[in-house]
PDB file of C-alpha atoms in Angstrom:
ATOM      1  CA  UNK Z   1       8.316  -3.011  11.554  1.00  0.00           C
ATOM      2  CA  UNK Z   2       7.315   0.307  13.182  1.00  0.00           C
ATOM      3  CA  UNK Z   3       5.191   2.728  11.214  1.00  0.00           C
ATOM      4  CA  UNK Z   4       6.726   5.838   9.730  1.00  0.00           C
ATOM      5  CA  UNK Z   5       5.767   9.129  11.404  1.00  0.00           C
ATOM      6  CA  UNK Z   6       3.560  11.617   9.566  1.00  0.00           C
ATOM      7  CA  UNK Z   7       1.694  14.656  10.927  1.00  0.00           C
ATOM      8  CA  UNK Z   8      -1.994  13.794  11.320  1.00  0.00           C
ATOM      9  CA  UNK Z   9      -3.127  16.871   9.426  1.00  0.00           C
ATOM     10  CA  UNK Z  10      -1.980  19.586   7.047  1.00  0.00           C
ATOM     11  CA  UNK Z  11      -3.801  22.409   5.328  1.00  0.00           C
ATOM     12  CA  UNK Z  12      -3.431  25.227   2.872  1.00  0.00           C
ATOM     13  CA  UNK Z  13      -5.448  27.639   0.782  1.00  0.00           C
ATOM     14  CA  UNK Z  14      -5.958  27.190  -2.949  1.00  0.00           C
ATOM     15  CA  UNK Z  15      -2.830  28.163  -4.844  1.00  0.00           C
ATOM     16  CA  UNK Z  16      -0.552  27.763  -1.841  1.00  0.00           C
ATOM     17  CA  UNK Z  17       2.060  25.075  -1.269  1.00  0.00           C
ATOM     18  CA  UNK Z  18       2.022  22.509   1.517  1.00  0.00           C
ATOM     19  CA  UNK Z  19       4.682  20.024   2.587  1.00  0.00           C
ATOM     20  CA  UNK Z  20       4.017  16.757   4.407  1.00  0.00           C
ATOM     21  CA  UNK Z  21       6.860  15.026   6.229  1.00  0.00           C
ATOM     22  CA  UNK Z  22       7.510  11.317   6.741  1.00  0.00           C
ATOM     23  CA  UNK Z  23      10.089  10.351   9.342  1.00  0.00           C
ATOM     24  CA  UNK Z  24      11.613   6.920   9.668  1.00  0.00           C
ATOM     25  CA  UNK Z  25      14.980   5.483  10.577  1.00  0.00           C
ATOM     26  CA  UNK Z  26      18.225   4.479   8.909  1.00  0.00           C
ATOM     27  CA  UNK Z  27      16.665   1.015   8.467  1.00  0.00           C
ATOM     28  CA  UNK Z  28      13.938   2.267   6.168  1.00  0.00           C
ATOM     29  CA  UNK Z  29      13.649   5.848   4.836  1.00  0.00           C
ATOM     30  CA  UNK Z  30      17.305   6.675   5.428  1.00  0.00           C
ATOM     31  CA  UNK Z  31      18.613   3.377   4.131  1.00  0.00           C
ATOM     32  CA  UNK Z  32      16.885   3.069   0.777  1.00  0.00           C
ATOM     33  CA  UNK Z  33      15.710   5.311  -2.045  1.00  0.00           C
ATOM     34  CA  UNK Z  34      12.385   3.491  -2.147  1.00  0.00           C
ATOM     35  CA  UNK Z  35      10.062   6.052  -0.586  1.00  0.00           C
ATOM     36  CA  UNK Z  36       6.602   6.334  -2.131  1.00  0.00           C
ATOM     37  CA  UNK Z  37       3.623   8.609  -1.565  1.00  0.00           C
ATOM     38  CA  UNK Z  38      -0.037   7.693  -2.044  1.00  0.00           C
ATOM     39  CA  UNK Z  39      -3.193   9.789  -2.283  1.00  0.00           C
ATOM     40  CA  UNK Z  40      -6.393   8.306  -0.907  1.00  0.00           C
ATOM     41  CA  UNK Z  41      -9.691  10.194  -1.334  1.00  0.00           C
ATOM     42  CA  UNK Z  42     -12.445   9.227   1.141  1.00  0.00           C
ATOM     43  CA  UNK Z  43     -13.858   5.788   0.408  1.00  0.00           C
ATOM     44  CA  UNK Z  44     -11.464   5.090  -2.463  1.00  0.00           C
ATOM     45  CA  UNK Z  45      -8.337   3.029  -3.029  1.00  0.00           C
ATOM     46  CA  UNK Z  46      -4.904   4.635  -2.692  1.00  0.00           C
ATOM     47  CA  UNK Z  47      -3.195   5.993  -5.796  1.00  0.00           C
ATOM     48  CA  UNK Z  48       0.564   6.185  -6.325  1.00  0.00           C
ATOM     49  CA  UNK Z  49       1.726   9.805  -6.613  1.00  0.00           C
ATOM     50  CA  UNK Z  50       5.518   9.555  -6.076  1.00  0.00           C
ATOM     51  CA  UNK Z  51       7.894   6.601  -6.153  1.00  0.00           C
ATOM     52  CA  UNK Z  52      11.631   6.165  -5.537  1.00  0.00           C
ATOM     53  CA  UNK Z  53      11.647   9.397  -3.483  1.00  0.00           C
ATOM     54  CA  UNK Z  54      11.004  11.873  -6.285  1.00  0.00           C
ATOM     55  CA  UNK Z  55       9.732  10.143  -9.448  1.00  0.00           C
ATOM     56  CA  UNK Z  56       6.221  10.845 -10.719  1.00  0.00           C
ATOM     57  CA  UNK Z  57       4.164   8.183 -12.504  1.00  0.00           C
ATOM     58  CA  UNK Z  58       2.671   9.146 -15.822  1.00  0.00           C
ATOM     59  CA  UNK Z  59      -0.441  11.265 -15.347  1.00  0.00           C
ATOM     60  CA  UNK Z  60       0.454  12.709 -11.939  1.00  0.00           C
ATOM     61  CA  UNK Z  61       0.611  16.521 -12.109  1.00  0.00           C
ATOM     62  CA  UNK Z  62       4.029  18.107 -11.650  1.00  0.00           C
ATOM     63  CA  UNK Z  63       2.519  20.073  -8.754  1.00  0.00           C
ATOM     64  CA  UNK Z  64       3.410  16.986  -6.714  1.00  0.00           C
ATOM     65  CA  UNK Z  65       7.064  16.551  -5.814  1.00  0.00           C
ATOM     66  CA  UNK Z  66       9.048  14.411  -3.415  1.00  0.00           C
ATOM     67  CA  UNK Z  67      12.404  14.659  -1.668  1.00  0.00           C
ATOM     68  CA  UNK Z  68      14.415  13.066   1.104  1.00  0.00           C
ATOM     69  CA  UNK Z  69      17.004  14.205   3.623  1.00  0.00           C
ATOM     70  CA  UNK Z  70      18.453  11.681   6.010  1.00  0.00           C
ATOM     71  CA  UNK Z  71      15.666   9.720   7.670  1.00  0.00           C
ATOM     72  CA  UNK Z  72      12.907  12.148   6.611  1.00  0.00           C
ATOM     73  CA  UNK Z  73      11.072  12.214   3.310  1.00  0.00           C
ATOM     74  CA  UNK Z  74       8.751  15.000   2.180  1.00  0.00           C
ATOM     75  CA  UNK Z  75       5.881  15.447  -0.229  1.00  0.00           C
ATOM     76  CA  UNK Z  76       5.220  18.960  -1.502  1.00  0.00           C
ATOM     77  CA  UNK Z  77       1.984  19.904  -3.215  1.00  0.00           C
ATOM     78  CA  UNK Z  78       2.269  23.224  -5.021  1.00  0.00           C
ATOM     79  CA  UNK Z  79      -0.580  25.326  -6.366  1.00  0.00           C
ATOM     80  CA  UNK Z  80      -3.093  23.579  -4.104  1.00  0.00           C
ATOM     81  CA  UNK Z  81      -6.416  22.688  -5.691  1.00  0.00           C
ATOM     82  CA  UNK Z  82      -9.669  21.578  -4.094  1.00  0.00           C
ATOM     83  CA  UNK Z  83      -9.273  18.148  -5.706  1.00  0.00           C
ATOM     84  CA  UNK Z  84      -6.039  17.604  -3.750  1.00  0.00           C
ATOM     85  CA  UNK Z  85      -8.002  17.211  -0.517  1.00  0.00           C
ATOM     86  CA  UNK Z  86      -7.415  13.611   0.597  1.00  0.00           C
ATOM     87  CA  UNK Z  87      -5.408  11.425   2.936  1.00  0.00           C
ATOM     88  CA  UNK Z  88      -1.749  11.028   2.017  1.00  0.00           C
ATOM     89  CA  UNK Z  89       0.428   8.089   3.034  1.00  0.00           C
ATOM     90  CA  UNK Z  90       4.148   7.545   2.687  1.00  0.00           C
ATOM     91  CA  UNK Z  91       5.791   4.154   2.474  1.00  0.00           C
ATOM     92  CA  UNK Z  92       9.368   2.921   2.499  1.00  0.00           C
ATOM     93  CA  UNK Z  93      11.128  -0.316   1.766  1.00  0.00           C
ATOM     94  CA  UNK Z  94      12.497  -1.553   5.093  1.00  0.00           C
ATOM     95  CA  UNK Z  95      14.791  -4.385   3.998  1.00  0.00           C
ATOM     96  CA  UNK Z  96      14.107  -8.145   4.098  1.00  0.00           C
ATOM     97  CA  UNK Z  97      11.305  -7.622   1.593  1.00  0.00           C
ATOM     98  CA  UNK Z  98       9.265  -5.658   4.143  1.00  0.00           C
ATOM     99  CA  UNK Z  99       7.325  -2.491   3.403  1.00  0.00           C
ATOM    100  CA  UNK Z 100       6.356   0.039   6.060  1.00  0.00           C
ATOM    101  CA  UNK Z 101       3.729   2.786   5.795  1.00  0.00           C
ATOM    102  CA  UNK Z 102       3.253   6.082   7.572  1.00  0.00           C
ATOM    103  CA  UNK Z 103       0.187   6.728   9.698  1.00  0.00           C
ATOM    104  CA  UNK Z 104      -1.308   9.082   7.120  1.00  0.00           C
ATOM    105  CA  UNK Z 105      -1.889  12.835   6.837  1.00  0.00           C
ATOM    106  CA  UNK Z 106      -5.270  14.408   6.157  1.00  0.00           C
ATOM    107  CA  UNK Z 107      -4.770  17.312   3.748  1.00  0.00           C
ATOM    108  CA  UNK Z 108      -7.450  19.986   3.894  1.00  0.00           C
ATOM    109  CA  UNK Z 109      -7.774  22.667   1.244  1.00  0.00           C
ATOM    110  CA  UNK Z 110      -9.196  25.689   3.064  1.00  0.00           C
TER     111      UNK Z 110
ATOM    112  CA  UNK D   1      -5.243  -0.652 -18.677  1.00  0.00           C
ATOM    113  CA  UNK D   2      -4.008  -2.292 -15.488  1.00  0.00           C
ATOM    114  CA  UNK D   3      -6.842  -3.719 -13.408  1.00  0.00           C
ATOM    115  CA  UNK D   4      -6.815  -5.558 -10.092  1.00  0.00           C
ATOM    116  CA  UNK D   5     -10.112  -6.908  -8.790  1.00  0.00           C
ATOM    117  CA  UNK D   6     -10.364  -8.404  -5.300  1.00  0.00           C
ATOM    118  CA  UNK D   7     -13.073 -10.754  -4.091  1.00  0.00           C
ATOM    119  CA  UNK D   8     -13.828 -13.114  -1.236  1.00  0.00           C
ATOM    120  CA  UNK D   9     -14.350 -10.728   1.653  1.00  0.00           C
ATOM    121  CA  UNK D  10     -17.165 -11.093   4.140  1.00  0.00           C
ATOM    122  CA  UNK D  11     -18.167 -11.674   7.739  1.00  0.00           C
ATOM    123  CA  UNK D  12     -16.392 -14.445   9.643  1.00  0.00           C
ATOM    124  CA  UNK D  13     -16.252 -15.450  13.291  1.00  0.00           C
ATOM    125  CA  UNK D  14     -13.046 -15.216  15.324  1.00  0.00           C
ATOM    126  CA  UNK D  15     -10.953 -18.311  14.716  1.00  0.00           C
ATOM    127  CA  UNK D  16     -12.470 -18.829  11.291  1.00  0.00           C
ATOM    128  CA  UNK D  17     -10.948 -18.824   7.816  1.00  0.00           C
ATOM    129  CA  UNK D  18     -11.407 -16.866   4.618  1.00  0.00           C
ATOM    130  CA  UNK D  19      -9.708 -16.905   1.223  1.00  0.00           C
ATOM    131  CA  UNK D  20      -9.283 -13.698  -0.738  1.00  0.00           C
ATOM    132  CA  UNK D  21      -8.622 -13.582  -4.462  1.00  0.00           C
ATOM    133  CA  UNK D  22      -7.308 -10.914  -6.801  1.00  0.00           C
ATOM    134  CA  UNK D  23      -7.657 -11.176 -10.567  1.00  0.00           C
ATOM    135  CA  UNK D  24      -5.208  -9.163 -12.624  1.00  0.00           C
ATOM    136  CA  UNK D  25      -5.479  -7.890 -16.192  1.00  0.00           C
ATOM    137  CA  UNK D  26      -3.836  -5.379 -18.485  1.00  0.00           C
ATOM    138  CA  UNK D  27      -0.250  -6.423 -17.774  1.00  0.00           C
ATOM    139  CA  UNK D  28       1.982  -9.502 -17.755  1.00  0.00           C
ATOM    140  CA  UNK D  29       1.146 -10.772 -14.275  1.00  0.00           C
ATOM    141  CA  UNK D  30       4.056 -13.223 -14.095  1.00  0.00           C
ATOM    142  CA  UNK D  31       6.584 -10.371 -14.433  1.00  0.00           C
ATOM    143  CA  UNK D  32       5.711  -8.623 -11.177  1.00  0.00           C
ATOM    144  CA  UNK D  33       5.938  -9.018  -7.436  1.00  0.00           C
ATOM    145  CA  UNK D  34       2.502  -8.721  -5.855  1.00  0.00           C
ATOM    146  CA  UNK D  35       1.418  -7.833  -2.363  1.00  0.00           C
ATOM    147  CA  UNK D  36      -1.560  -7.555  -0.022  1.00  0.00           C
ATOM    148  CA  UNK D  37      -2.091  -4.372   1.992  1.00  0.00           C
ATOM    149  CA  UNK D  38      -4.877  -3.847   4.520  1.00  0.00           C
ATOM    150  CA  UNK D  39      -6.611  -0.885   6.115  1.00  0.00           C
ATOM    151  CA  UNK D  40      -8.597  -1.228   9.316  1.00  0.00           C
ATOM    152  CA  UNK D  41     -11.695   0.993   9.546  1.00  0.00           C
ATOM    153  CA  UNK D  42     -10.628   4.603  10.041  1.00  0.00           C
ATOM    154  CA  UNK D  43      -6.968   3.618  10.267  1.00  0.00           C
ATOM    155  CA  UNK D  44      -3.863   3.728   8.078  1.00  0.00           C
ATOM    156  CA  UNK D  45      -2.390   1.306   5.588  1.00  0.00           C
ATOM    157  CA  UNK D  46      -0.505  -1.818   6.669  1.00  0.00           C
ATOM    158  CA  UNK D  47       1.548  -4.095   4.425  1.00  0.00           C
ATOM    159  CA  UNK D  48       0.497  -7.733   4.942  1.00  0.00           C
ATOM    160  CA  UNK D  49       2.410  -9.973   2.527  1.00  0.00           C
ATOM    161  CA  UNK D  50       4.597 -10.080  -0.610  1.00  0.00           C
ATOM    162  CA  UNK D  51       5.156 -12.766  -3.224  1.00  0.00           C
ATOM    163  CA  UNK D  52       7.851 -12.965  -5.883  1.00  0.00           C
ATOM    164  CA  UNK D  53       7.067 -13.206  -9.592  1.00  0.00           C
ATOM    165  CA  UNK D  54       7.376 -17.001  -9.690  1.00  0.00           C
ATOM    166  CA  UNK D  55       5.980 -17.609  -6.201  1.00  0.00           C
ATOM    167  CA  UNK D  56       9.308 -18.879  -4.863  1.00  0.00           C
ATOM    168  CA  UNK D  57       9.618 -16.230  -2.137  1.00  0.00           C
ATOM    169  CA  UNK D  58       6.937 -15.070   0.282  1.00  0.00           C
ATOM    170  CA  UNK D  59       7.159 -12.563   3.112  1.00  0.00           C
ATOM    171  CA  UNK D  60       4.725 -11.540   5.843  1.00  0.00           C
ATOM    172  CA  UNK D  61       4.242  -8.890   8.501  1.00  0.00           C
ATOM    173  CA  UNK D  62       4.904 -10.393  11.932  1.00  0.00           C
ATOM    174  CA  UNK D  63       1.275 -10.169  13.058  1.00  0.00           C
ATOM    175  CA  UNK D  64       0.042 -12.612  10.382  1.00  0.00           C
ATOM    176  CA  UNK D  65       2.970 -15.048  10.198  1.00  0.00           C
ATOM    177  CA  UNK D  66       1.769 -18.612  10.618  1.00  0.00           C
ATOM    178  CA  UNK D  67      -1.881 -17.614  10.035  1.00  0.00           C
ATOM    179  CA  UNK D  68      -1.953 -16.132   6.510  1.00  0.00           C
ATOM    180  CA  UNK D  69      -0.598 -17.650   3.292  1.00  0.00           C
ATOM    181  CA  UNK D  70      -0.046 -15.707   0.084  1.00  0.00           C
ATOM    182  CA  UNK D  71      -0.003 -17.578  -3.224  1.00  0.00           C
ATOM    183  CA  UNK D  72      -0.360 -16.948  -6.935  1.00  0.00           C
ATOM    184  CA  UNK D  73      -1.384 -18.769 -10.114  1.00  0.00           C
ATOM    185  CA  UNK D  74       0.378 -17.120 -13.034  1.00  0.00           C
ATOM    186  CA  UNK D  75      -1.562 -19.205 -15.562  1.00  0.00           C
ATOM    187  CA  UNK D  76      -4.782 -17.674 -14.244  1.00  0.00           C
ATOM    188  CA  UNK D  77      -3.386 -14.181 -13.479  1.00  0.00           C
ATOM    189  CA  UNK D  78      -4.558 -14.685  -9.944  1.00  0.00           C
ATOM    190  CA  UNK D  79      -3.272 -13.759  -6.477  1.00  0.00           C
ATOM    191  CA  UNK D  80      -4.687 -15.274  -3.280  1.00  0.00           C
ATOM    192  CA  UNK D  81      -4.532 -14.773   0.470  1.00  0.00           C
ATOM    193  CA  UNK D  82      -5.582 -17.673   2.675  1.00  0.00           C
ATOM    194  CA  UNK D  83      -6.437 -16.319   6.118  1.00  0.00           C
ATOM    195  CA  UNK D  84      -6.760 -18.769   9.005  1.00  0.00           C
ATOM    196  CA  UNK D  85      -7.224 -18.301  12.750  1.00  0.00           C
ATOM    197  CA  UNK D  86      -8.733 -14.908  12.086  1.00  0.00           C
ATOM    198  CA  UNK D  87      -8.844 -12.386  14.921  1.00  0.00           C
ATOM    199  CA  UNK D  88     -11.033  -9.345  15.524  1.00  0.00           C
ATOM    200  CA  UNK D  89      -8.058  -7.081  14.763  1.00  0.00           C
ATOM    201  CA  UNK D  90      -7.769  -8.579  11.274  1.00  0.00           C
ATOM    202  CA  UNK D  91     -10.929  -6.636  10.358  1.00  0.00           C
ATOM    203  CA  UNK D  92      -9.983  -4.400   7.430  1.00  0.00           C
ATOM    204  CA  UNK D  93     -10.317  -3.637   3.768  1.00  0.00           C
ATOM    205  CA  UNK D  94      -7.770  -5.828   1.994  1.00  0.00           C
ATOM    206  CA  UNK D  95      -6.156  -4.495  -1.168  1.00  0.00           C
ATOM    207  CA  UNK D  96      -4.013  -6.356  -3.653  1.00  0.00           C
ATOM    208  CA  UNK D  97      -1.274  -4.236  -5.209  1.00  0.00           C
ATOM    209  CA  UNK D  98       1.453  -4.597  -7.802  1.00  0.00           C
ATOM    210  CA  UNK D  99       5.097  -4.039  -7.061  1.00  0.00           C
ATOM    211  CA  UNK D 100       8.061  -5.001  -4.889  1.00  0.00           C
ATOM    212  CA  UNK D 101       9.340  -1.741  -3.403  1.00  0.00           C
ATOM    213  CA  UNK D 102       6.078   0.150  -3.770  1.00  0.00           C
ATOM    214  CA  UNK D 103       2.475  -0.277  -4.897  1.00  0.00           C
ATOM    215  CA  UNK D 104       2.141   1.043  -8.429  1.00  0.00           C
ATOM    216  CA  UNK D 105      -1.420  -0.172  -8.877  1.00  0.00           C
ATOM    217  CA  UNK D 106      -4.159  -1.060  -6.398  1.00  0.00           C
ATOM    218  CA  UNK D 107      -7.431  -2.911  -6.544  1.00  0.00           C
ATOM    219  CA  UNK D 108     -10.631  -1.461  -5.121  1.00  0.00           C
ATOM    220  CA  UNK D 109     -10.361  -3.605  -1.989  1.00  0.00           C
ATOM    221  CA  UNK D 110     -12.523  -6.221  -0.293  1.00  0.00           C
ATOM    222  CA  UNK D 111     -13.847  -5.882   3.261  1.00  0.00           C
ATOM    223  CA  UNK D 112     -13.140  -8.583   5.815  1.00  0.00           C
ATOM    224  CA  UNK D 113     -15.058  -8.352   9.075  1.00  0.00           C
ATOM    225  CA  UNK D 114     -14.116 -10.649  11.953  1.00  0.00           C
ATOM    226  CA  UNK D 115     -16.816 -10.592  14.587  1.00  0.00           C
ATOM    227  CA  UNK D 116     -18.953 -12.911  16.682  1.00  0.00           C
TER     228      UNK D 116
END
């Protein structure tokens, strides 16, 4: 049950695109198409932004997109806006009804 | 509108017990897996426990096995987490969340502080 690996920080200017990676193993990210991404503003609860690798819940802007290659998943935020500044966490199903999270990435909009 | 509201957090001494509750509304509670996820101060998210729709299957992260018990009452749309033998490193905000493979909806969280 080891945590997934995310970069601690990422940044971009308004209007730019930024990609956050999430690296696991063949037992979690690489083994299942159950990768999710969550946005957590300071002091608030997480919010689901992407599920099943690339699906967006209703209400999430299409500026947010997800993908996966091998044991690494990615979240891309296009057309960065000030309101996108938050912590972002990935998660993956890890078999045996376990869920594992990444360590989180702080996204700064410059 | 889906709503999850946690309660029961507070200050407890090491070795003590606490019971968290989560009241659900806005969806058919008995149709969904539920889980508890925690976040230590300034740290990342950690999955704690899962429970199947009918309560027949329960799963835990290794660090809480034998100390925490997840349960649900579908008649009352309620999820619970009984926490025994609490340790200082159990200090965290505890969230209830809906879903099996992910967390589609989250509550606002309840803070548990384990300290002498």
